[in-house]
């Protein structure tokens, strides 16, 4: 046999054996792919924000597929569309999903709020709060260093005049900002319903609040008296609106002496006269 | 006999370091050395593949290629065998040890025909041809030693690079230029090991 032919045969044989071996191995040792989870994963937005409480979109898809959860409405960024798509794939009941938006309960911008010290450290709420609770006199208010802005994956948050503001059109209610805010002044409210929001979290007594911030809730109870639906309650000198009871009549907004109640959607995103007071 | 194998391993790690003395496998050396954990993961995959590749190619060379006077086919046959072997290992790991697969997973395909892996098997057969006492066991020790040398270079260099991260580097040197300069300096430092092993064990 000619040496060239022998070489060709040997290399071809090795290639053939390797190829066949790999082909057999890939069939014998194939890892079963969860097709249902793959299909659910396609419906999710892929932001991996963790609002559902699982380790990203893949985790939620796997949990749904394996039946570890039957709640199709956990994906806040995906909203009602994702919930309907998941329900179609899994055969679970499509839960009703109320679109929510996050809102920063503070109006203590650079004009309204007094400062008790000058902070010139690193621009981070988490670090600023270490220095006597931050530069603002009000120990409850937004520090405005934008920790929430940095963590928002949807560019919904901007710092307007020293206070974080959330654009409801961009907000997907993923709750990343809520867990990031060291002052705990961000919460979710219904996005599409007319709804009053108290832009203050100050629980100091009225007189002290007045000294700290011009727009702080002094707990005067005027909104409670004005509200016909009984949606507002004042706890520890600060009013809160129950979004389920609120009818959106707007009487509390008109009556508030410090102008810290706003209708959802009317909260200014930019520096404006109305916001500055 | 033990002394002989220790000498082989130490030579492979220090004086004949594949990355810093032979300049093989520079691509993963520069690509994956940014973080210590990825550097170690990559090195583990390299050690594993080098040992496997030698275990498979040595008998092929000795019992198939040399008796048929086909030693000139070594390079192409070895590439073929190593590529198939790495693919097989990847499939098997995915099936049986998913945790190891996810740890090594992305690096295994990267080193399928890495020149360091091909280099070590080719150098093994070269040494075996030149020296009759350099048998299968010596080849295996040499391969593992070469892998350990790769690990040492990667770990050392990831340390150097973490220092570079915080250094104030002029703009024209930032990125790859300063990395290559640093790599050459680390390489020069390894020249200092020349003759060490021979003098200890020789």
Short mmCIF file of C-alpha atoms in Angstrom, two decimals:
data_model
loop_
_atom_site.label_atom_id
_atom_site.label_comp_id
_atom_site.label_asym_id
_atom_site.label_seq_id
_atom_site.Cartn_x
_atom_site.Cartn_y
_atom_site.Cartn_z
CA UNK A 1 0.00 0.00 0.00
CA UNK A 2 1.30 3.43 -0.90
CA UNK A 3 2.25 5.57 2.09
CA UNK A 4 -0.03 8.41 0.93
CA UNK A 5 -3.04 6.12 0.82
CA UNK A 6 -2.19 4.77 4.26
CA UNK A 7 -1.92 8.29 5.68
CA UNK A 8 -5.26 9.26 4.16
CA UNK A 9 -6.91 6.13 5.53
CA UNK A 10 -5.52 6.63 9.04
CA UNK A 11 -6.50 10.30 9.30
CA UNK A 12 -9.91 9.61 7.78
CA UNK A 13 -10.45 6.73 10.19
CA UNK A 14 -9.50 8.82 13.21
CA UNK A 15 -11.82 11.59 12.02
CA UNK A 16 -14.63 9.15 11.43
CA UNK A 17 -14.23 7.51 14.84
CA UNK A 18 -14.09 10.90 16.57
CA UNK A 19 -17.12 12.13 14.65
CA UNK A 20 -19.17 9.02 15.33
CA UNK A 21 -18.13 9.04 18.97
CA UNK A 22 -19.22 12.65 19.37
CA UNK A 23 -22.50 12.01 17.58
CA UNK A 24 -23.29 9.05 19.80
CA UNK A 25 -22.18 10.89 22.93
CA UNK A 26 -24.35 13.90 22.16
CA UNK A 27 -27.38 11.61 21.81
CA UNK A 28 -26.63 9.39 24.81
CA UNK A 29 -25.64 12.22 27.13
CA UNK A 30 -28.11 14.83 25.89
CA UNK A 31 -29.35 17.14 28.62
CA UNK A 32 -33.14 17.49 28.49
CA UNK A 33 -34.06 21.10 27.76
CA UNK A 34 -37.17 22.44 29.48
CA UNK A 35 -39.14 23.67 26.46
CA UNK A 36 -41.87 25.21 28.56
CA UNK A 37 -39.37 27.28 30.52
CA UNK A 38 -37.73 28.38 27.26
CA UNK A 39 -41.10 29.51 25.90
CA UNK A 40 -41.93 31.42 29.08
CA UNK A 41 -38.48 32.99 29.05
CA UNK A 42 -39.23 34.37 25.56
CA UNK A 43 -42.29 36.24 26.92
CA UNK A 44 -40.36 37.93 29.74
CA UNK A 45 -38.64 41.26 29.10
CA UNK A 46 -35.19 39.99 30.10
CA UNK A 47 -34.30 42.90 32.38
CA UNK A 48 -33.26 40.45 35.14
CA UNK A 49 -34.43 43.04 37.64
CA UNK A 50 -35.55 40.56 40.28
CA UNK A 51 -38.95 42.18 40.89
CA UNK A 52 -40.54 38.72 40.74
CA UNK A 53 -38.43 37.54 43.65
CA UNK A 54 -36.54 34.92 41.61
CA UNK A 55 -32.96 34.97 40.37
CA UNK A 56 -33.69 36.86 37.18
CA UNK A 57 -35.95 36.02 34.25
CA UNK A 58 -34.55 32.49 33.84
CA UNK A 59 -35.29 31.72 37.48
CA UNK A 60 -38.89 32.89 37.19
CA UNK A 61 -39.41 30.94 33.95
CA UNK A 62 -38.00 27.77 35.52
CA UNK A 63 -40.14 28.18 38.65
CA UNK A 64 -43.30 28.64 36.57
CA UNK A 65 -42.47 25.67 34.40
CA UNK A 66 -41.81 23.40 37.37
CA UNK A 67 -44.96 24.57 39.13
CA UNK A 68 -43.05 26.13 42.05
CA UNK A 69 -45.24 29.19 41.61
CA UNK A 70 -48.61 29.62 39.97
CA UNK A 71 -48.63 33.40 40.10
CA UNK A 72 -48.38 34.73 36.54
CA UNK A 73 -48.41 38.38 37.55
CA UNK A 74 -45.05 38.60 39.30
CA UNK A 75 -43.24 40.19 36.37
CA UNK A 76 -43.79 43.91 36.91
CA UNK A 77 -41.76 45.16 33.90
CA UNK A 78 -43.57 42.74 31.57
CA UNK A 79 -46.94 43.90 32.85
CA UNK A 80 -50.28 42.53 31.70
CA UNK A 81 -48.90 41.40 28.31
CA UNK A 82 -46.34 39.10 29.92
CA UNK A 83 -48.90 37.80 32.42
CA UNK A 84 -51.31 36.92 29.59
CA UNK A 85 -48.57 35.24 27.54
CA UNK A 86 -47.38 33.21 30.54
CA UNK A 87 -50.95 32.17 31.32
CA UNK A 88 -51.39 30.98 27.74
CA UNK A 89 -48.26 28.80 27.86
CA UNK A 90 -48.73 27.40 31.34
CA UNK A 91 -52.53 27.12 31.30
CA UNK A 92 -52.68 28.97 34.62
CA UNK A 93 -55.26 31.65 35.32
CA UNK A 94 -54.08 35.04 34.10
CA UNK A 95 -54.23 37.17 37.21
CA UNK A 96 -55.43 40.73 37.00
CA UNK A 97 -52.51 43.10 36.91
CA UNK A 98 -52.79 46.72 38.01
CA UNK A 99 -50.01 48.78 36.43
CA UNK A 100 -48.03 50.44 39.19
CA UNK A 101 -45.47 53.19 39.29
CA UNK A 102 -42.97 54.07 41.96
CA UNK A 103 -43.17 57.51 43.55
CA UNK A 104 -40.72 59.38 45.79
CA UNK A 105 -42.59 60.74 48.79
CA UNK A 106 -40.63 63.93 49.21
CA UNK A 107 -40.85 67.51 48.04
CA UNK A 108 -37.84 68.74 49.96
CA UNK A 109 -35.94 70.17 47.02
CA UNK A 110 -33.13 72.71 47.30
CA UNK A 111 -35.60 75.58 47.76
CA UNK A 112 -38.03 73.98 50.19
CA UNK A 113 -35.72 72.05 52.50
CA UNK A 114 -33.22 73.53 54.93
CA UNK A 115 -29.74 72.11 55.25
CA UNK A 116 -28.10 71.38 58.57
CA UNK A 117 -24.63 70.78 57.19
CA UNK A 118 -22.64 70.98 53.98
CA UNK A 119 -21.81 67.55 52.63
CA UNK A 120 -18.94 67.42 50.16
CA UNK A 121 -18.21 63.70 50.14
CA UNK A 122 -18.87 61.06 47.52
CA UNK A 123 -22.18 61.55 45.72
CA UNK A 124 -24.09 58.63 47.16
CA UNK A 125 -27.16 58.60 49.39
CA UNK A 126 -25.85 55.54 51.23
CA UNK A 127 -22.62 57.33 52.14
CA UNK A 128 -24.19 60.74 52.82
CA UNK A 129 -26.62 59.20 55.31
CA UNK A 130 -23.66 58.07 57.43
CA UNK A 131 -22.91 61.73 58.25
CA UNK A 132 -25.65 62.70 60.75
CA UNK A 133 -28.34 61.25 58.47
CA UNK A 134 -27.44 63.40 55.49
CA UNK A 135 -27.13 67.13 54.88
CA UNK A 136 -30.84 67.99 54.97
CA UNK A 137 -32.43 69.15 58.23
CA UNK A 138 -35.33 66.79 57.64
CA UNK A 139 -34.17 63.32 58.58
CA UNK A 140 -36.88 61.67 56.46
CA UNK A 141 -36.37 63.45 53.12
CA UNK A 142 -34.77 62.56 49.82
CA UNK A 143 -31.03 63.24 49.79
CA UNK A 144 -30.94 63.63 46.03
CA UNK A 145 -27.60 61.90 45.36
CA UNK A 146 -29.29 59.54 42.93
CA UNK A 147 -28.68 56.04 44.27
CA UNK A 148 -32.13 55.20 42.86
CA UNK A 149 -31.28 56.87 39.54
CA UNK A 150 -28.17 54.68 39.21
CA UNK A 151 -30.01 51.46 39.98
CA UNK A 152 -32.95 52.13 37.63
CA UNK A 153 -32.60 50.04 34.48
CA UNK A 154 -35.34 51.90 32.62
CA UNK A 155 -34.02 55.50 32.96
CA UNK A 156 -37.24 56.47 34.73
CA UNK A 157 -35.60 58.39 37.56
CA UNK A 158 -34.00 61.81 37.40
CA UNK A 159 -32.85 64.20 40.08
CA UNK A 160 -34.89 67.42 39.84
CA UNK A 161 -33.57 70.22 41.99
CA UNK A 162 -32.17 67.94 44.67
CA UNK A 163 -35.03 65.46 44.84
CA UNK A 164 -35.48 62.22 42.90
CA UNK A 165 -38.47 62.15 40.60
CA UNK A 166 -39.85 59.09 38.83
CA UNK A 167 -41.40 59.30 35.39
CA UNK A 168 -44.52 57.10 35.53
CA UNK A 169 -44.41 56.55 31.75
CA UNK A 170 -41.00 54.87 32.02
CA UNK A 171 -41.38 53.18 35.43
CA UNK A 172 -41.92 49.42 35.24
CA UNK A 173 -42.47 48.98 38.99
CA UNK A 174 -39.50 46.63 39.37
CA UNK A 175 -38.93 47.87 42.96
CA UNK A 176 -35.16 48.19 42.49
CA UNK A 177 -35.26 51.82 43.67
CA UNK A 178 -37.43 50.90 46.65
CA UNK A 179 -34.86 48.48 47.97
CA UNK A 180 -31.99 50.87 47.14
CA UNK A 181 -33.32 54.00 48.86
CA UNK A 182 -31.68 54.31 52.31
CA UNK A 183 -34.47 56.63 53.49
CA UNK A 184 -37.25 54.24 52.45
CA UNK A 185 -39.38 56.97 50.92
CA UNK A 186 -40.24 55.29 47.61
CA UNK A 187 -43.41 53.23 47.25
CA UNK A 188 -45.65 51.86 44.51
CA UNK A 189 -48.99 53.44 43.59
CA UNK A 190 -51.45 52.56 40.80
CA UNK A 191 -50.32 54.13 37.54
CA UNK A 192 -53.51 54.65 35.57
CA UNK A 193 -56.05 55.48 38.27
CA UNK A 194 -56.52 59.11 39.40
CA UNK A 195 -54.97 59.03 42.79
CA UNK A 196 -53.72 61.56 45.34
CA UNK A 197 -50.18 61.20 46.70
CA UNK A 198 -48.68 62.82 49.78
CA UNK A 199 -45.17 63.92 48.89
CA UNK A 200 -43.82 63.84 52.41
CA UNK A 201 -42.70 61.23 54.89
CA UNK A 202 -41.80 63.55 57.76
CA UNK A 203 -43.10 62.22 61.06
CA UNK A 204 -41.80 65.10 63.20
CA UNK A 205 -44.31 67.35 64.94
CA UNK A 206 -45.78 70.12 62.78
CA UNK A 207 -43.77 72.99 64.23
CA UNK A 208 -40.47 71.16 63.79
CA UNK A 209 -41.41 70.03 60.27
CA UNK A 210 -42.15 73.65 59.40
CA UNK A 211 -38.61 74.66 60.35
CA UNK A 212 -37.05 71.82 58.38
CA UNK A 213 -38.95 72.08 55.11
CA UNK A 214 -41.46 74.49 53.61
CA UNK A 215 -43.32 71.65 51.87
CA UNK A 216 -43.37 69.16 54.73
CA UNK A 217 -46.61 67.62 55.97
CA UNK A 218 -47.40 69.23 59.33
CA UNK A 219 -50.22 66.80 60.17
CA UNK A 220 -52.91 69.51 60.28
CA UNK A 221 -55.69 66.99 59.44
CA UNK A 222 -57.23 69.34 56.88
CA UNK A 223 -57.02 66.72 54.13
CA UNK A 224 -58.63 64.12 56.40
CA UNK A 225 -61.60 66.45 56.93
CA UNK A 226 -61.82 67.31 53.22
CA UNK A 227 -61.73 63.70 52.03
CA UNK A 228 -65.21 62.34 51.42
CA UNK A 229 -64.02 58.81 50.72
CA UNK A 230 -62.15 58.46 54.00
CA UNK A 231 -58.98 57.56 52.14
CA UNK A 232 -56.57 59.76 54.07
CA UNK A 233 -55.23 59.07 57.51
CA UNK A 234 -52.67 60.98 59.55
CA UNK A 235 -50.29 58.80 61.51
CA UNK A 236 -47.52 60.40 63.55
CA UNK A 237 -48.08 63.86 62.04
CA UNK A 238 -47.87 62.70 58.44
CA UNK A 239 -50.75 62.06 56.05
CA UNK A 240 -50.99 58.99 53.83
CA UNK A 241 -53.50 58.22 51.09
CA UNK A 242 -54.99 54.76 50.71
CA UNK A 243 -54.98 54.29 46.91
CA UNK A 244 -57.78 51.73 47.08
CA UNK A 245 -60.22 54.18 48.67
CA UNK A 246 -59.06 57.32 46.84
CA UNK A 247 -61.59 58.52 44.25
CA UNK A 248 -59.30 61.14 42.74
CA UNK A 249 -61.62 64.06 43.53
CA UNK A 250 -58.68 66.34 44.27
CA UNK A 251 -60.18 68.13 47.29
CA UNK A 252 -57.21 67.25 49.48
CA UNK A 253 -54.84 68.72 46.90
CA UNK A 254 -56.67 72.04 46.88
CA UNK A 255 -56.96 72.23 50.65
CA UNK A 256 -53.40 71.37 51.67
CA UNK A 257 -51.80 74.45 53.31
CA UNK A 258 -48.22 73.31 52.57
CA UNK A 259 -49.05 71.98 49.10
CA UNK A 260 -47.51 68.56 49.64
CA UNK A 261 -50.40 66.55 48.16
CA UNK A 262 -50.40 65.98 44.42
CA UNK A 263 -52.50 64.07 41.95
CA UNK A 264 -50.58 61.14 40.45
CA UNK A 265 -49.40 62.32 37.06
CA UNK A 266 -49.16 65.98 38.10
CA UNK A 267 -45.88 65.53 39.94
CA UNK A 268 -43.38 67.72 38.12
CA UNK A 269 -40.44 65.95 36.58
CA UNK A 270 -38.47 69.13 36.08
CA UNK A 271 -37.67 72.23 38.07
CA UNK A 272 -40.84 74.30 37.86
CA UNK A 273 -42.39 77.11 39.78
CA UNK A 274 -45.15 74.93 41.12
CA UNK A 275 -42.70 72.42 42.49
CA UNK A 276 -40.49 75.07 44.06
CA UNK A 277 -43.28 76.90 45.89
CA UNK B 1 13.15 7.94 39.74
CA UNK B 2 10.97 10.31 41.79
CA UNK B 3 13.71 12.89 41.46
CA UNK B 4 13.50 12.53 37.68
CA UNK B 5 9.74 13.27 37.65
CA UNK B 6 10.01 16.16 40.10
CA UNK B 7 12.71 17.62 37.88
CA UNK B 8 10.40 17.27 34.85
CA UNK B 9 7.49 19.00 36.63
CA UNK B 10 9.65 21.80 38.01
CA UNK B 11 11.28 22.35 34.61
CA UNK B 12 7.84 22.59 32.99
CA UNK B 13 6.62 25.06 35.62
CA UNK B 14 9.63 27.31 35.99
CA UNK B 15 12.34 27.17 33.33
CA UNK B 16 10.17 26.06 30.44
CA UNK B 17 7.02 27.90 31.49
CA UNK B 18 4.71 27.65 28.50
CA UNK B 19 3.46 31.21 28.68
CA UNK B 20 6.43 33.15 29.99
CA UNK B 21 9.35 31.23 28.48
CA UNK B 22 7.91 29.54 25.39
CA UNK B 23 5.29 32.22 24.61
CA UNK B 24 2.53 29.70 23.89
CA UNK B 25 -1.07 30.35 24.87
CA UNK B 26 -0.63 34.12 25.02
CA UNK B 27 -4.22 34.68 23.86
CA UNK B 28 -5.93 33.26 26.96
CA UNK B 29 -3.08 34.63 29.07
CA UNK B 30 -4.01 38.19 28.05
CA UNK B 31 -7.71 37.54 27.58
CA UNK B 32 -8.76 35.83 30.79
CA UNK B 33 -6.24 37.12 33.32
CA UNK B 34 -8.26 40.17 34.34
CA UNK B 35 -9.83 38.53 37.38
CA UNK B 36 -8.32 35.92 39.67
CA UNK B 37 -11.30 33.55 39.68
CA UNK B 38 -11.62 33.44 35.88
CA UNK B 39 -7.85 33.02 35.60
CA UNK B 40 -7.92 30.04 37.96
CA UNK B 41 -10.96 28.56 36.18
CA UNK B 42 -9.25 28.82 32.82
CA UNK B 43 -6.03 27.31 34.19
CA UNK B 44 -7.90 24.37 35.70
CA UNK B 45 -9.49 23.69 32.33
CA UNK B 46 -6.04 23.92 30.67
CA UNK B 47 -4.44 21.49 33.16
CA UNK B 48 -7.31 19.05 32.64
CA UNK B 49 -7.24 19.27 28.84
CA UNK B 50 -3.42 19.05 28.66
CA UNK B 51 -3.40 15.86 30.73
CA UNK B 52 -6.26 14.32 28.73
CA UNK B 53 -4.71 15.32 25.41
CA UNK B 54 -1.35 13.75 26.29
CA UNK B 55 -3.01 10.57 27.57
CA UNK B 56 -4.77 10.16 24.22
CA UNK B 57 -2.15 11.39 21.74
CA UNK B 58 0.81 9.52 23.22
CA UNK B 59 -0.53 6.03 22.34
CA UNK B 60 -1.78 7.24 18.94
CA UNK B 61 1.70 8.53 18.15
CA UNK B 62 3.53 5.50 19.48
CA UNK B 63 1.34 2.70 18.11
CA UNK B 64 -0.21 4.23 15.00
CA UNK B 65 1.92 7.01 13.52
CA UNK B 66 5.52 5.94 14.26
CA UNK B 67 5.21 2.28 13.15
CA UNK B 68 3.70 3.46 9.85
CA UNK B 69 6.32 6.17 9.28
CA UNK B 70 3.65 8.86 9.52
CA UNK B 71 5.28 11.09 12.15
CA UNK B 72 4.86 14.04 9.76
CA UNK B 73 1.09 13.78 10.33
CA UNK B 74 1.45 14.49 14.08
CA UNK B 75 0.19 18.09 14.01
CA UNK B 76 -2.96 17.47 12.00
CA UNK B 77 -3.87 14.22 13.77
CA UNK B 78 -3.31 15.78 17.19
CA UNK B 79 -5.52 18.79 16.37
CA UNK B 80 -8.25 16.44 15.25
CA UNK B 81 -7.99 14.23 18.31
CA UNK B 82 -7.76 17.07 20.83
CA UNK B 83 -10.71 18.92 19.32
CA UNK B 84 -12.88 15.81 19.42
CA UNK B 85 -11.70 14.99 22.93
CA UNK B 86 -12.52 18.44 24.32
CA UNK B 87 -15.96 18.28 22.73
CA UNK B 88 -16.53 14.87 24.29
CA UNK B 89 -15.39 16.08 27.70
CA UNK B 90 -17.71 19.08 27.39
CA UNK B 91 -20.71 16.88 26.59
CA UNK B 92 -19.89 14.49 29.42
CA UNK B 93 -19.40 17.30 31.95
CA UNK B 94 -22.69 18.92 30.95
CA UNK B 95 -24.47 15.64 31.56
CA UNK B 96 -22.77 14.33 34.69
CA UNK B 97 -21.14 17.24 36.56
CA UNK B 98 -23.19 20.36 35.70
CA UNK B 99 -21.52 22.40 38.45
CA UNK B 100 -18.05 21.76 37.03
CA UNK B 101 -19.44 22.40 33.54
CA UNK B 102 -20.79 25.79 34.53
CA UNK B 103 -17.47 26.61 36.19
CA UNK B 104 -15.27 25.52 33.26
CA UNK B 105 -17.98 25.65 30.58
CA UNK B 106 -17.03 28.77 28.68
CA UNK B 107 -13.30 28.03 28.84
CA UNK B 108 -13.41 24.48 27.53
CA UNK B 109 -14.35 25.40 23.92
CA UNK B 110 -11.85 28.27 24.07
CA UNK B 111 -8.94 25.90 24.58
CA UNK B 112 -10.07 23.27 22.08
CA UNK B 113 -7.05 23.83 19.89
CA UNK B 114 -5.20 26.28 22.05
CA UNK B 115 -1.59 26.41 20.93
CA UNK B 116 -0.39 25.66 24.47
CA UNK B 117 -2.31 22.39 24.46
CA UNK B 118 -1.12 21.43 21.00
CA UNK B 119 2.37 22.62 21.96
CA UNK B 120 2.60 20.39 24.99
CA UNK B 121 1.66 17.22 23.11
CA UNK B 122 4.01 18.00 20.22
CA UNK B 123 6.88 18.76 22.61
CA UNK B 124 6.15 15.52 24.45
CA UNK B 125 6.55 13.41 21.31
CA UNK B 126 9.61 15.43 20.34
CA UNK B 127 11.22 14.74 23.72
CA UNK B 128 10.19 11.09 23.56
CA UNK B 129 11.83 10.76 20.14
CA UNK B 130 15.06 12.36 21.37
CA UNK B 131 15.26 10.55 24.70
CA UNK B 132 14.20 6.90 25.02
CA UNK B 133 13.72 7.16 28.80
CA UNK B 134 11.06 9.87 28.30
CA UNK B 135 8.06 7.54 28.33
CA UNK B 136 4.34 7.81 28.93
CA UNK B 137 4.62 8.67 32.66
CA UNK B 138 7.21 11.36 31.96
CA UNK B 139 4.93 12.80 29.25
CA UNK B 140 2.02 12.97 31.68
CA UNK B 141 4.13 14.67 34.34
CA UNK B 142 5.39 17.13 31.76
CA UNK B 143 1.82 17.93 30.67
CA UNK B 144 0.53 18.46 34.18
CA UNK B 145 3.62 20.54 34.96
CA UNK B 146 3.01 22.67 31.87
CA UNK B 147 -0.59 23.18 33.03
CA UNK B 148 0.58 24.14 36.51
CA UNK B 149 3.04 26.57 34.92
CA UNK B 150 0.12 28.09 33.01
CA UNK B 151 -1.80 28.38 36.29
CA UNK B 152 1.18 30.06 37.98
CA UNK B 153 1.57 32.54 35.12
CA UNK B 154 -2.16 33.33 35.06
CA UNK B 155 -2.43 33.83 38.83
CA UNK B 156 0.71 35.98 38.94
CA UNK B 157 -0.40 38.07 36.02
CA UNK B 158 -3.93 38.56 37.34
CA UNK B 159 -2.26 40.05 40.42
CA UNK B 160 -0.20 42.36 38.23
CA UNK B 161 -3.30 43.39 36.30
CA UNK B 162 -5.30 44.14 39.43
CA UNK B 163 -2.47 46.54 40.37
CA UNK B 164 -2.65 48.06 36.88
CA UNK B 165 -6.35 48.76 37.39
CA UNK B 166 -5.64 51.27 40.13
CA UNK B 167 -2.47 52.70 38.56
CA UNK B 168 -2.39 56.09 36.91
CA UNK B 169 -1.42 55.11 33.36
CA UNK B 170 -0.83 57.66 30.57
CA UNK B 171 -3.64 57.60 28.06
CA UNK B 172 -1.58 56.25 25.13
CA UNK B 173 -0.51 53.26 27.24
CA UNK B 174 -3.91 52.36 28.63
CA UNK B 175 -5.42 48.96 27.84
CA UNK B 176 -3.46 46.44 25.80
CA UNK B 177 -0.12 48.34 25.50
CA UNK B 178 0.54 48.47 29.25
CA UNK B 179 -0.70 44.88 29.58
CA UNK B 180 1.83 43.68 27.00
CA UNK B 181 4.64 45.67 28.64
CA UNK B 182 3.72 44.16 32.02
CA UNK B 183 3.59 40.67 30.46
CA UNK B 184 7.08 41.11 29.00
CA UNK B 185 8.44 42.22 32.38
CA UNK B 186 6.92 39.18 34.09
CA UNK B 187 8.43 37.05 31.33
CA UNK B 188 11.88 38.59 31.84
CA UNK B 189 11.62 37.80 35.56
CA UNK B 190 11.14 34.13 34.66
CA UNK B 191 14.50 34.12 32.86
CA UNK B 192 15.94 34.18 36.36
CA UNK B 193 14.96 30.55 36.79
CA UNK B 194 17.32 29.44 33.98
CA UNK B 195 19.51 26.57 35.17
CA UNK B 196 17.90 26.34 38.62
CA UNK B 197 16.39 22.88 38.13
CA UNK B 198 19.50 21.44 36.48
CA UNK B 199 21.65 22.64 39.37
CA UNK B 200 19.31 21.26 42.05
CA UNK B 201 18.74 17.84 40.51
CA UNK B 202 21.61 17.57 38.02
#
